[in-house]
Structure formats: structure tokens, C-alpha cells
Coordinates of N, CA, C and O in Angstrom, one line a residue:
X1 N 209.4 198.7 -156.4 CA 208.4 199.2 -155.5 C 207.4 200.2 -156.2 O 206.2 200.0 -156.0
X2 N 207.8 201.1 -156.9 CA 207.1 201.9 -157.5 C 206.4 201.3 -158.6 O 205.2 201.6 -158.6
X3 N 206.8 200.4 -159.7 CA 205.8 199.3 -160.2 C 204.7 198.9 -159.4 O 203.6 199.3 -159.6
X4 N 204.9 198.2 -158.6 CA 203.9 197.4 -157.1 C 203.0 199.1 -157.0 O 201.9 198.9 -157.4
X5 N 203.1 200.1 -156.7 CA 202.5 201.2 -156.5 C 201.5 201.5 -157.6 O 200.3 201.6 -157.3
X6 N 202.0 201.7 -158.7 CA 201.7 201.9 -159.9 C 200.4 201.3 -160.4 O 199.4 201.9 -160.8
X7 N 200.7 199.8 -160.2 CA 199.6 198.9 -160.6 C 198.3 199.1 -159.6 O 197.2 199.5 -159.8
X8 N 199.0 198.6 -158.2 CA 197.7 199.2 -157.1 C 197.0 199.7 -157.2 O 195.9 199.4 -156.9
X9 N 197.6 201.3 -157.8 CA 197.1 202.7 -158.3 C 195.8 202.6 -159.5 O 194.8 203.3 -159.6
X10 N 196.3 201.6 -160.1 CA 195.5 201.2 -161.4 C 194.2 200.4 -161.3 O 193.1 200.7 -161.7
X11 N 194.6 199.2 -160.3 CA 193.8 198.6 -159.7 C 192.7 199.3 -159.2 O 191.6 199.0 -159.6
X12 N 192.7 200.3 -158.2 CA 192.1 200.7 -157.3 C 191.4 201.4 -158.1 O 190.1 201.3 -158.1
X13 N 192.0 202.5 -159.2 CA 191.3 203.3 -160.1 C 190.0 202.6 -161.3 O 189.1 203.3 -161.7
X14 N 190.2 200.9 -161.6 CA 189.7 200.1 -161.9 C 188.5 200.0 -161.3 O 187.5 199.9 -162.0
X15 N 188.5 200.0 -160.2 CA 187.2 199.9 -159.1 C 186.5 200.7 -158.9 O 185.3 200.7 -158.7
X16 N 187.5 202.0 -158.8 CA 186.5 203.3 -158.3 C 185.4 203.4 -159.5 O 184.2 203.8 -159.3
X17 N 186.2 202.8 -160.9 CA 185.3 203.3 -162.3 C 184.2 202.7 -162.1 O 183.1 203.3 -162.1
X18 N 184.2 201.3 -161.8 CA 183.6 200.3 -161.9 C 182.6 200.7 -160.3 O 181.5 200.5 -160.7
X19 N 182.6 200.9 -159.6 CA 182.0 202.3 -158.9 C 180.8 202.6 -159.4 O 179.7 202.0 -159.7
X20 N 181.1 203.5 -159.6 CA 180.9 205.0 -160.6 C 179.8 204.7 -161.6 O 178.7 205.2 -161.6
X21 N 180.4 203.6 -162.5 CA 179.3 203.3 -163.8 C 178.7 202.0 -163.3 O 178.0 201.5 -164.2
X22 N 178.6 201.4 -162.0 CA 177.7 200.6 -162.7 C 177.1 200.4 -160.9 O 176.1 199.7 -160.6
X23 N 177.7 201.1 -160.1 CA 177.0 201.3 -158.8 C 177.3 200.1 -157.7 O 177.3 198.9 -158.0
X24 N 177.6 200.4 -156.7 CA 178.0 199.5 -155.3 C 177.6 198.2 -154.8 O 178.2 197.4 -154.1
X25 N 176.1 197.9 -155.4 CA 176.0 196.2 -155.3 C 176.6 195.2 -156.7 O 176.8 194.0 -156.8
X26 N 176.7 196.4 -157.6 CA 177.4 195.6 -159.3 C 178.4 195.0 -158.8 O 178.7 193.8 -158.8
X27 N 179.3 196.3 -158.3 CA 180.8 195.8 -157.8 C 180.9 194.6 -156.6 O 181.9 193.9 -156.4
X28 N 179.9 194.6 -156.0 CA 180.0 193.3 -155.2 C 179.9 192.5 -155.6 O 180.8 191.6 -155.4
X29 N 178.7 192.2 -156.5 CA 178.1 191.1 -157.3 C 179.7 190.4 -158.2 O 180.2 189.3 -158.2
X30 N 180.1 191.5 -158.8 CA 181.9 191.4 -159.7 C 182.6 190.8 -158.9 O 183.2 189.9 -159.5
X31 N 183.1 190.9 -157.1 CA 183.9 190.4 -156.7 C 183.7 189.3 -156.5 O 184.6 188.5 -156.8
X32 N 182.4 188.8 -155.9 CA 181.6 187.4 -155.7 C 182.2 186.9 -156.9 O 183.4 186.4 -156.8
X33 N 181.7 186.9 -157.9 CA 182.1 185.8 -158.8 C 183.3 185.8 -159.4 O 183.7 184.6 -159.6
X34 N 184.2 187.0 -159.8 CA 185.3 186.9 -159.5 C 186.6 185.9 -158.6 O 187.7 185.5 -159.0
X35 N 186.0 185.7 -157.6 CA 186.1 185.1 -156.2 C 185.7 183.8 -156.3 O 186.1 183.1 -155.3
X36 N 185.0 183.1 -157.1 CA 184.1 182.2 -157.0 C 183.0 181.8 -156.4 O 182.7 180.7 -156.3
X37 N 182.3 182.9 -155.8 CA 181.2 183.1 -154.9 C 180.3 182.7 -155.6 O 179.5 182.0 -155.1
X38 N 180.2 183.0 -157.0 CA 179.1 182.5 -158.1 C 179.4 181.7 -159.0 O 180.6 181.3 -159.1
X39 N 178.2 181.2 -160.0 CA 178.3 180.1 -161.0 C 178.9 181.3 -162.0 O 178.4 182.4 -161.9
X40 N 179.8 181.2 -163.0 CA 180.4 182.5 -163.9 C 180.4 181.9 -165.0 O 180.2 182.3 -166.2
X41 N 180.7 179.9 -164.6 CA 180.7 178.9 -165.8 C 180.6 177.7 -165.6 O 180.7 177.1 -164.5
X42 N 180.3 177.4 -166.8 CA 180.0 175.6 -166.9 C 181.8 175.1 -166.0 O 182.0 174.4 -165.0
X43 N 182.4 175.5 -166.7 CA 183.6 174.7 -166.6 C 184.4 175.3 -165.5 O 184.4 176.5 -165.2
X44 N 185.2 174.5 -165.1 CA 186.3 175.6 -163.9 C 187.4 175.8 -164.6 O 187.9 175.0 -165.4
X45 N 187.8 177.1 -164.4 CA 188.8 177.6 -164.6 C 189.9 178.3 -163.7 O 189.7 179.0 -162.7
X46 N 191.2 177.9 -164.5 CA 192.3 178.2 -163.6 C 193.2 179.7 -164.0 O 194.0 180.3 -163.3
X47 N 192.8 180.1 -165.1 CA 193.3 181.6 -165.3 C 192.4 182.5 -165.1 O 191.3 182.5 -165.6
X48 N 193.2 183.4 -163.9 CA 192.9 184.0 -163.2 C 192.2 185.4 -163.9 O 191.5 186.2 -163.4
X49 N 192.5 185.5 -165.1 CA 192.2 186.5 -166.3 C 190.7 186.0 -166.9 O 189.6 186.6 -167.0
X50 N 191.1 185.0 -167.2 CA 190.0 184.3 -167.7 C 188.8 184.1 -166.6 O 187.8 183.5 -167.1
X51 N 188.8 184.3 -165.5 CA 187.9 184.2 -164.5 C 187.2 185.8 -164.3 O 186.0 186.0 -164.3
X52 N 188.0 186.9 -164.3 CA 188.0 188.0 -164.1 C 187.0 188.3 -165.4 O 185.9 188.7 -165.2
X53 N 187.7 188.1 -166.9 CA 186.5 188.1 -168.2 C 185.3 187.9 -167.6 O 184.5 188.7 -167.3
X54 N 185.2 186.6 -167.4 CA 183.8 185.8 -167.6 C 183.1 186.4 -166.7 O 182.0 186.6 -167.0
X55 N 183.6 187.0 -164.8 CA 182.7 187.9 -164.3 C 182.3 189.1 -164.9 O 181.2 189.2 -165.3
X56 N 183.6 190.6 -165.4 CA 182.8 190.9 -165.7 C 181.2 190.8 -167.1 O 180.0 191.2 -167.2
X57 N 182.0 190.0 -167.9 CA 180.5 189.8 -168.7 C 179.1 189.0 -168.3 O 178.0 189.0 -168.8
X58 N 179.6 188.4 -167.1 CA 177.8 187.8 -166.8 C 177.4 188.4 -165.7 O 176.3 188.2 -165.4
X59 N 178.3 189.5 -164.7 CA 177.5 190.1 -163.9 C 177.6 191.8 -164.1 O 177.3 192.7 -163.4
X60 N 177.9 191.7 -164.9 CA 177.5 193.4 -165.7 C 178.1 193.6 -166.9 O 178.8 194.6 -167.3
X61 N 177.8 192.5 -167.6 CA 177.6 192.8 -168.7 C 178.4 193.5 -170.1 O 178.1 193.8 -171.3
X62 N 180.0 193.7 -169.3 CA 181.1 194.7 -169.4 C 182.1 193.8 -170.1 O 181.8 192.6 -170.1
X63 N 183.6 194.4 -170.7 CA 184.2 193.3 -171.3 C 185.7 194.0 -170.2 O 185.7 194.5 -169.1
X64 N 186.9 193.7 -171.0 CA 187.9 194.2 -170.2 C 188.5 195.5 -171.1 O 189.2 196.4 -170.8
X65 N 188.0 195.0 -172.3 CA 188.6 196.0 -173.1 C 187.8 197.5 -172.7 O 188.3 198.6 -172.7
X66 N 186.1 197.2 -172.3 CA 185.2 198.6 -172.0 C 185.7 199.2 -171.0 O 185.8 200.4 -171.0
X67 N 186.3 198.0 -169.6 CA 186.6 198.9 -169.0 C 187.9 199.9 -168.5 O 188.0 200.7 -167.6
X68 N 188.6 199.3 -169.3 CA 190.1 199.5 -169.7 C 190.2 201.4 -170.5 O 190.7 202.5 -170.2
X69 N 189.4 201.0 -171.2 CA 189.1 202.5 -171.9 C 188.0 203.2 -171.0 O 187.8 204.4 -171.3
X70 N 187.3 202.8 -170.1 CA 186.9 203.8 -168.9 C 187.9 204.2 -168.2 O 187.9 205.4 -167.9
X71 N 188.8 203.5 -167.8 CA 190.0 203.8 -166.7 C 190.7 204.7 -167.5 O 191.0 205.9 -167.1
X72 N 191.0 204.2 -168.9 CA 192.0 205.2 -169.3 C 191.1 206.9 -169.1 O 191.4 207.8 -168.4
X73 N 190.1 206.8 -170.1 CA 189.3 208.3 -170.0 C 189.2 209.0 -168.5 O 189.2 210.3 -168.6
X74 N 189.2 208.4 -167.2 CA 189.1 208.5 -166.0 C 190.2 208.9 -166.1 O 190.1 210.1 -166.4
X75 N 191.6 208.7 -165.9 CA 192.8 209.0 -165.8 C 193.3 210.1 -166.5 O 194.2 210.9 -166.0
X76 N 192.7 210.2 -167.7 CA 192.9 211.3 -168.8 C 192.5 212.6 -168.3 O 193.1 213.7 -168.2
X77 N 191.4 212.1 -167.9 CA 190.7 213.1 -166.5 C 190.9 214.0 -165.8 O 190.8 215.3 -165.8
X78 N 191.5 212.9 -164.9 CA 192.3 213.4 -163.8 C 193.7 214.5 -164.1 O 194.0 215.6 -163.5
X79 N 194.3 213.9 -165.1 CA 195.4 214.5 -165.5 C 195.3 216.0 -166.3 O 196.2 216.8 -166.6
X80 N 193.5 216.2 -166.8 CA 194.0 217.5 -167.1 C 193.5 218.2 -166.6 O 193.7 219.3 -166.9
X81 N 192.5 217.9 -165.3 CA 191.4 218.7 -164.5 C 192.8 219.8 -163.3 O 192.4 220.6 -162.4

């Protein structure tokens, strides 16, 4: 349960970044195609990781690794403020 917490926690902190840097219609435009709301690719795909990549790089331009080290600095953050 506290795993299940944990990740949530991450998740959610994920978004607030993604928020933050790139502004409230970005992050929509991210879930949309995320979601399959949008074209993200020629091809369909079934990993759910690999769908998550390919939004963020064609609807802002971001990788997972950029925003991975936003979360972390955000977190870093938090923890010494």
C-alpha cells in the first residue's frame, strides 16, 4: 500500500512539474495523445511507455529522461525548503 502511495505521489508530482513548465493547455494537449486523442504516430502501439515517449516528444517537445530530472530537482526542493 505504501508503494501504491508512493508512486501516486510521483505521478501526481510528475504533473504538477509538467504544470509548472510548460503550462495547463500543454498538459492537456500530453493527456490527449497520451490517451490516443491524437495522431503521436504512423504506427500503433501497444507499450504503454512507448506511447507516453512519443507524446511527450511531439506535443512538448520533452523526453522522459528531461522530465524525470525536473521531478527529481522539484522534489529535491521540496525536501530542503
Amino acid at each position: 500500500r505504501q508503494r501504491q502511495m508512493c508512486i501516486s505521489d510521483m505521478a501526481l508530482c510528475a504533473v504538477r512539474t509538467l504544470a509548472d513548465r510548460e503550462g495547463e493547455a500543454a498538459l492537456v494537449r500530453f493527456y490527449r495523445a497520451a490517451a490516443g486523442g491524437l495522431a503521436v504516430s504512423a504506427e500503433p502501439m501497444t507499450d504503454p511507455e512507448a506511447i507516453a515517449d512519443d507524446a511527450l516528444r511531439v506535443t512538448l517537445g520533452s523526453s522522459r529522461s528531461e522530465l524525470e530530472s525536473d521531478v527529481l530537482a522539484r522534489i529535491a526542493g521540496l525536501l530542503t525548503s
